[in-house]
Amino acid sequence: MFLPWAGWVCIWTSLFFTLLAIFNVCNVITRFTRIFEELFSMLIIVLFFQEAIKVLFPFHSKQNRL
């Protein structure tokens, strides 16, 4: 069961890679790489800020209240 599935995955992958090569998609990808790099760094910064705010302003759960 695995080998036919793996064979079809290879066939579809080779088809998509051939189409990408025909239409020279590498030029398009190089234009968007910088944008995605900046967006990913912004995501990392937002996650670090979120963790820092959690440490500075801890929220008490209902169990900790008197």
Short mmCIF file of N, CA, C and O in Angstrom, two decimals:
data_model
loop_
_atom_site.label_atom_id
_atom_site.label_comp_id
_atom_site.label_asym_id
_atom_site.label_seq_id
_atom_site.Cartn_x
_atom_site.Cartn_y
_atom_site.Cartn_z
N MET A 1 0.82 -1.20 0.00
CA MET A 1 0.00 0.00 0.00
C MET A 1 0.86 1.26 0.00
O MET A 1 0.48 2.27 -0.56
N PHE A 2 2.00 1.21 0.68
CA PHE A 2 2.85 2.39 0.76
C PHE A 2 3.56 2.69 -0.56
O PHE A 2 3.67 3.85 -0.96
N LEU A 3 4.05 1.66 -1.23
CA LEU A 3 4.83 1.89 -2.46
C LEU A 3 4.01 2.54 -3.57
O LEU A 3 4.51 3.47 -4.23
N PRO A 4 2.76 2.12 -3.83
CA PRO A 4 1.98 2.84 -4.85
C PRO A 4 1.74 4.30 -4.47
O PRO A 4 1.82 5.20 -5.32
N TRP A 5 1.48 4.54 -3.19
CA TRP A 5 1.26 5.91 -2.72
C TRP A 5 2.53 6.75 -2.91
O TRP A 5 2.47 7.87 -3.41
N ALA A 6 3.68 6.20 -2.52
CA ALA A 6 4.94 6.91 -2.69
C ALA A 6 5.25 7.15 -4.17
O ALA A 6 5.79 8.19 -4.54
N GLY A 7 4.89 6.19 -5.01
CA GLY A 7 5.10 6.36 -6.45
C GLY A 7 4.27 7.51 -7.00
O GLY A 7 4.77 8.33 -7.78
N TRP A 8 2.99 7.60 -6.60
CA TRP A 8 2.15 8.70 -7.07
C TRP A 8 2.62 10.04 -6.54
O TRP A 8 2.56 11.06 -7.24
N VAL A 9 3.12 10.06 -5.30
CA VAL A 9 3.67 11.31 -4.76
C VAL A 9 4.85 11.77 -5.60
O VAL A 9 4.98 12.95 -5.94
N CYS A 10 5.71 10.84 -5.97
CA CYS A 10 6.88 11.19 -6.80
C CYS A 10 6.45 11.67 -8.18
O CYS A 10 7.03 12.62 -8.72
N ILE A 11 5.43 11.04 -8.75
CA ILE A 11 4.96 11.46 -10.07
C ILE A 11 4.38 12.87 -10.02
O ILE A 11 4.70 13.73 -10.86
N TRP A 12 3.50 13.13 -9.04
CA TRP A 12 2.91 14.47 -8.93
C TRP A 12 3.96 15.53 -8.61
O TRP A 12 3.93 16.64 -9.15
N THR A 13 4.93 15.19 -7.76
CA THR A 13 6.00 16.13 -7.43
C THR A 13 6.83 16.46 -8.66
O THR A 13 7.17 17.62 -8.90
N SER A 14 7.16 15.45 -9.43
CA SER A 14 7.95 15.71 -10.64
C SER A 14 7.16 16.55 -11.64
O SER A 14 7.73 17.42 -12.32
N LEU A 15 5.85 16.34 -11.72
CA LEU A 15 5.01 17.15 -12.60
C LEU A 15 5.02 18.62 -12.16
O LEU A 15 5.22 19.52 -12.98
N PHE A 16 4.82 18.85 -10.86
CA PHE A 16 4.82 20.23 -10.36
C PHE A 16 6.19 20.89 -10.53
O PHE A 16 6.28 22.06 -10.90
N PHE A 17 7.27 20.15 -10.25
CA PHE A 17 8.61 20.73 -10.43
C PHE A 17 8.89 21.05 -11.89
O PHE A 17 9.53 22.05 -12.21
N THR A 18 8.40 20.21 -12.81
CA THR A 18 8.58 20.48 -14.23
C THR A 18 7.83 21.75 -14.63
O THR A 18 8.37 22.61 -15.35
N LEU A 19 6.59 21.90 -14.14
CA LEU A 19 5.83 23.13 -14.44
C LEU A 19 6.50 24.36 -13.84
O LEU A 19 6.54 25.42 -14.48
N LEU A 20 7.02 24.23 -12.63
CA LEU A 20 7.72 25.36 -12.02
C LEU A 20 8.96 25.74 -12.83
O LEU A 20 9.26 26.93 -12.98
N ALA A 21 9.67 24.76 -13.34
CA ALA A 21 10.85 25.04 -14.14
C ALA A 21 10.48 25.66 -15.48
O ALA A 21 11.17 26.56 -15.97
N ILE A 22 9.40 25.19 -16.09
CA ILE A 22 8.98 25.73 -17.40
C ILE A 22 8.62 27.20 -17.28
O ILE A 22 8.99 28.02 -18.12
N PHE A 23 7.87 27.55 -16.22
CA PHE A 23 7.42 28.93 -16.07
C PHE A 23 8.40 29.80 -15.30
O PHE A 23 8.09 30.95 -14.99
N ASN A 24 9.58 29.27 -14.98
CA ASN A 24 10.65 30.03 -14.34
C ASN A 24 10.16 30.74 -13.07
O ASN A 24 10.28 31.94 -12.91
N VAL A 25 9.60 29.96 -12.18
CA VAL A 25 9.00 30.49 -10.96
C VAL A 25 10.07 30.99 -9.98
O VAL A 25 9.75 31.75 -9.08
N CYS A 26 11.31 30.62 -10.16
CA CYS A 26 12.37 31.07 -9.25
C CYS A 26 12.46 32.59 -9.22
O CYS A 26 12.76 33.18 -8.17
N ASN A 27 12.23 33.24 -10.34
CA ASN A 27 12.26 34.70 -10.36
C ASN A 27 11.16 35.30 -9.50
O ASN A 27 11.35 36.32 -8.84
N VAL A 28 10.01 34.67 -9.48
CA VAL A 28 8.90 35.15 -8.66
C VAL A 28 9.19 34.91 -7.19
O VAL A 28 8.93 35.77 -6.34
N ILE A 29 9.76 33.75 -6.87
CA ILE A 29 10.04 33.41 -5.47
C ILE A 29 11.07 34.37 -4.89
O ILE A 29 10.95 34.77 -3.73
N THR A 30 12.08 34.77 -5.66
CA THR A 30 13.09 35.67 -5.12
C THR A 30 12.51 37.04 -4.77
O THR A 30 13.00 37.71 -3.88
N ARG A 31 11.43 37.43 -5.43
CA ARG A 31 10.80 38.71 -5.11
C ARG A 31 10.06 38.66 -3.79
O ARG A 31 9.97 39.65 -3.08
N PHE A 32 9.48 37.50 -3.46
CA PHE A 32 8.68 37.38 -2.25
C PHE A 32 9.47 36.88 -1.04
O PHE A 32 8.95 36.90 0.07
N THR A 33 10.70 36.42 -1.23
CA THR A 33 11.48 35.89 -0.13
C THR A 33 11.72 36.94 0.94
O THR A 33 11.59 36.66 2.13
N ARG A 34 12.06 38.13 0.57
CA ARG A 34 12.34 39.19 1.54
C ARG A 34 11.09 39.52 2.34
O ARG A 34 11.16 39.73 3.56
N ILE A 35 9.94 39.56 1.70
CA ILE A 35 8.69 39.88 2.39
C ILE A 35 8.39 38.81 3.44
O ILE A 35 8.07 39.13 4.59
N PHE A 36 8.51 37.54 3.07
CA PHE A 36 8.22 36.46 4.01
C PHE A 36 9.24 36.41 5.14
O PHE A 36 8.91 36.07 6.27
N GLU A 37 10.48 36.77 4.84
CA GLU A 37 11.50 36.82 5.89
C GLU A 37 11.14 37.88 6.92
O GLU A 37 11.24 37.64 8.13
N GLU A 38 10.71 39.05 6.47
CA GLU A 38 10.32 40.11 7.38
C GLU A 38 9.08 39.73 8.18
O GLU A 38 8.99 40.01 9.38
N LEU A 39 8.11 39.09 7.54
CA LEU A 39 6.90 38.67 8.25
C LEU A 39 7.21 37.62 9.32
O LEU A 39 6.65 37.66 10.43
N PHE A 40 8.09 36.69 9.01
CA PHE A 40 8.45 35.67 9.99
C PHE A 40 9.19 36.29 11.16
O PHE A 40 8.94 35.93 12.32
N SER A 41 10.10 37.25 10.91
CA SER A 41 10.78 37.91 12.02
C SER A 41 9.81 38.70 12.88
O SER A 41 9.95 38.75 14.08
N MET A 42 8.80 39.31 12.25
CA MET A 42 7.81 40.05 13.02
C MET A 42 7.00 39.08 13.90
O MET A 42 6.69 39.40 15.04
N LEU A 43 6.69 37.90 13.40
CA LEU A 43 5.99 36.91 14.20
C LEU A 43 6.80 36.51 15.42
O LEU A 43 6.28 36.43 16.53
N ILE A 44 8.09 36.28 15.24
CA ILE A 44 8.97 35.91 16.35
C ILE A 44 9.00 37.03 17.39
O ILE A 44 8.92 36.79 18.59
N ILE A 45 9.10 38.27 16.94
CA ILE A 45 9.14 39.41 17.87
C ILE A 45 7.83 39.50 18.64
O ILE A 45 7.84 39.73 19.86
N VAL A 46 6.71 39.34 17.98
CA VAL A 46 5.42 39.41 18.65
C VAL A 46 5.31 38.31 19.71
O VAL A 46 4.82 38.55 20.82
N LEU A 47 5.79 37.11 19.41
CA LEU A 47 5.74 36.02 20.38
C LEU A 47 6.64 36.30 21.58
O LEU A 47 6.27 36.01 22.73
N PHE A 48 7.81 36.89 21.35
CA PHE A 48 8.68 37.26 22.48
C PHE A 48 8.03 38.34 23.33
O PHE A 48 8.08 38.29 24.56
N PHE A 49 7.41 39.34 22.71
CA PHE A 49 6.72 40.37 23.47
C PHE A 49 5.57 39.78 24.28
O PHE A 49 5.34 40.17 25.42
N GLN A 50 4.86 38.85 23.70
CA GLN A 50 3.75 38.22 24.40
C GLN A 50 4.25 37.49 25.65
O GLN A 50 3.65 37.61 26.72
N GLU A 51 5.34 36.77 25.53
CA GLU A 51 5.89 36.07 26.69
C GLU A 51 6.40 37.05 27.73
O GLU A 51 6.26 36.82 28.93
N ALA A 52 7.01 38.16 27.31
CA ALA A 52 7.51 39.16 28.26
C ALA A 52 6.35 39.80 29.01
O ALA A 52 6.44 40.05 30.22
N ILE A 53 5.26 40.08 28.32
CA ILE A 53 4.10 40.68 28.98
C ILE A 53 3.48 39.70 29.97
O ILE A 53 3.03 40.10 31.04
N LYS A 54 3.48 38.43 29.64
CA LYS A 54 2.97 37.42 30.58
C LYS A 54 3.78 37.40 31.87
O LYS A 54 3.24 37.21 32.95
N VAL A 55 5.09 37.58 31.74
CA VAL A 55 5.95 37.58 32.93
C VAL A 55 5.74 38.86 33.74
O VAL A 55 5.67 38.83 34.96
N LEU A 56 5.63 40.01 33.06
CA LEU A 56 5.49 41.28 33.76
C LEU A 56 4.12 41.45 34.41
O LEU A 56 4.01 42.01 35.50
N PHE A 57 3.08 41.00 33.74
CA PHE A 57 1.72 41.16 34.25
C PHE A 57 1.04 39.79 34.33
O PHE A 57 0.23 39.43 33.49
N PRO A 58 1.38 39.04 35.37
CA PRO A 58 0.77 37.70 35.46
C PRO A 58 -0.73 37.80 35.75
O PRO A 58 -1.17 38.61 36.56
N PHE A 59 -1.47 36.99 35.07
CA PHE A 59 -2.92 36.95 35.28
C PHE A 59 -3.22 35.83 36.26
O PHE A 59 -2.74 34.71 36.11
N HIS A 60 -4.00 36.17 37.25
CA HIS A 60 -4.33 35.17 38.27
C HIS A 60 -5.55 34.39 37.85
O HIS A 60 -6.54 34.95 37.36
N SER A 61 -5.47 33.12 38.07
CA SER A 61 -6.63 32.29 37.74
C SER A 61 -7.65 32.36 38.88
O SER A 61 -7.37 32.90 39.95
N LYS A 62 -8.82 31.82 38.69
CA LYS A 62 -9.86 31.85 39.71
C LYS A 62 -9.45 31.05 40.94
O LYS A 62 -9.91 31.32 42.04
N GLN A 63 -8.59 30.08 40.79
CA GLN A 63 -8.17 29.26 41.92
C GLN A 63 -7.28 30.05 42.88
O GLN A 63 -7.25 29.76 44.06
N ASN A 64 -6.53 31.03 42.39
CA ASN A 64 -5.61 31.78 43.24
C ASN A 64 -6.30 32.93 43.98
O ASN A 64 -5.71 33.52 44.87
N ARG A 65 -7.52 33.25 43.64
CA ARG A 65 -8.23 34.35 44.30
C ARG A 65 -8.82 33.88 45.61
O ARG A 65 -9.20 32.75 45.79
N LEU A 66 -8.91 34.81 46.55
CA LEU A 66 -9.48 34.47 47.86
C LEU A 66 -10.96 34.58 47.90
O LEU A 66 -11.67 35.24 47.35
#
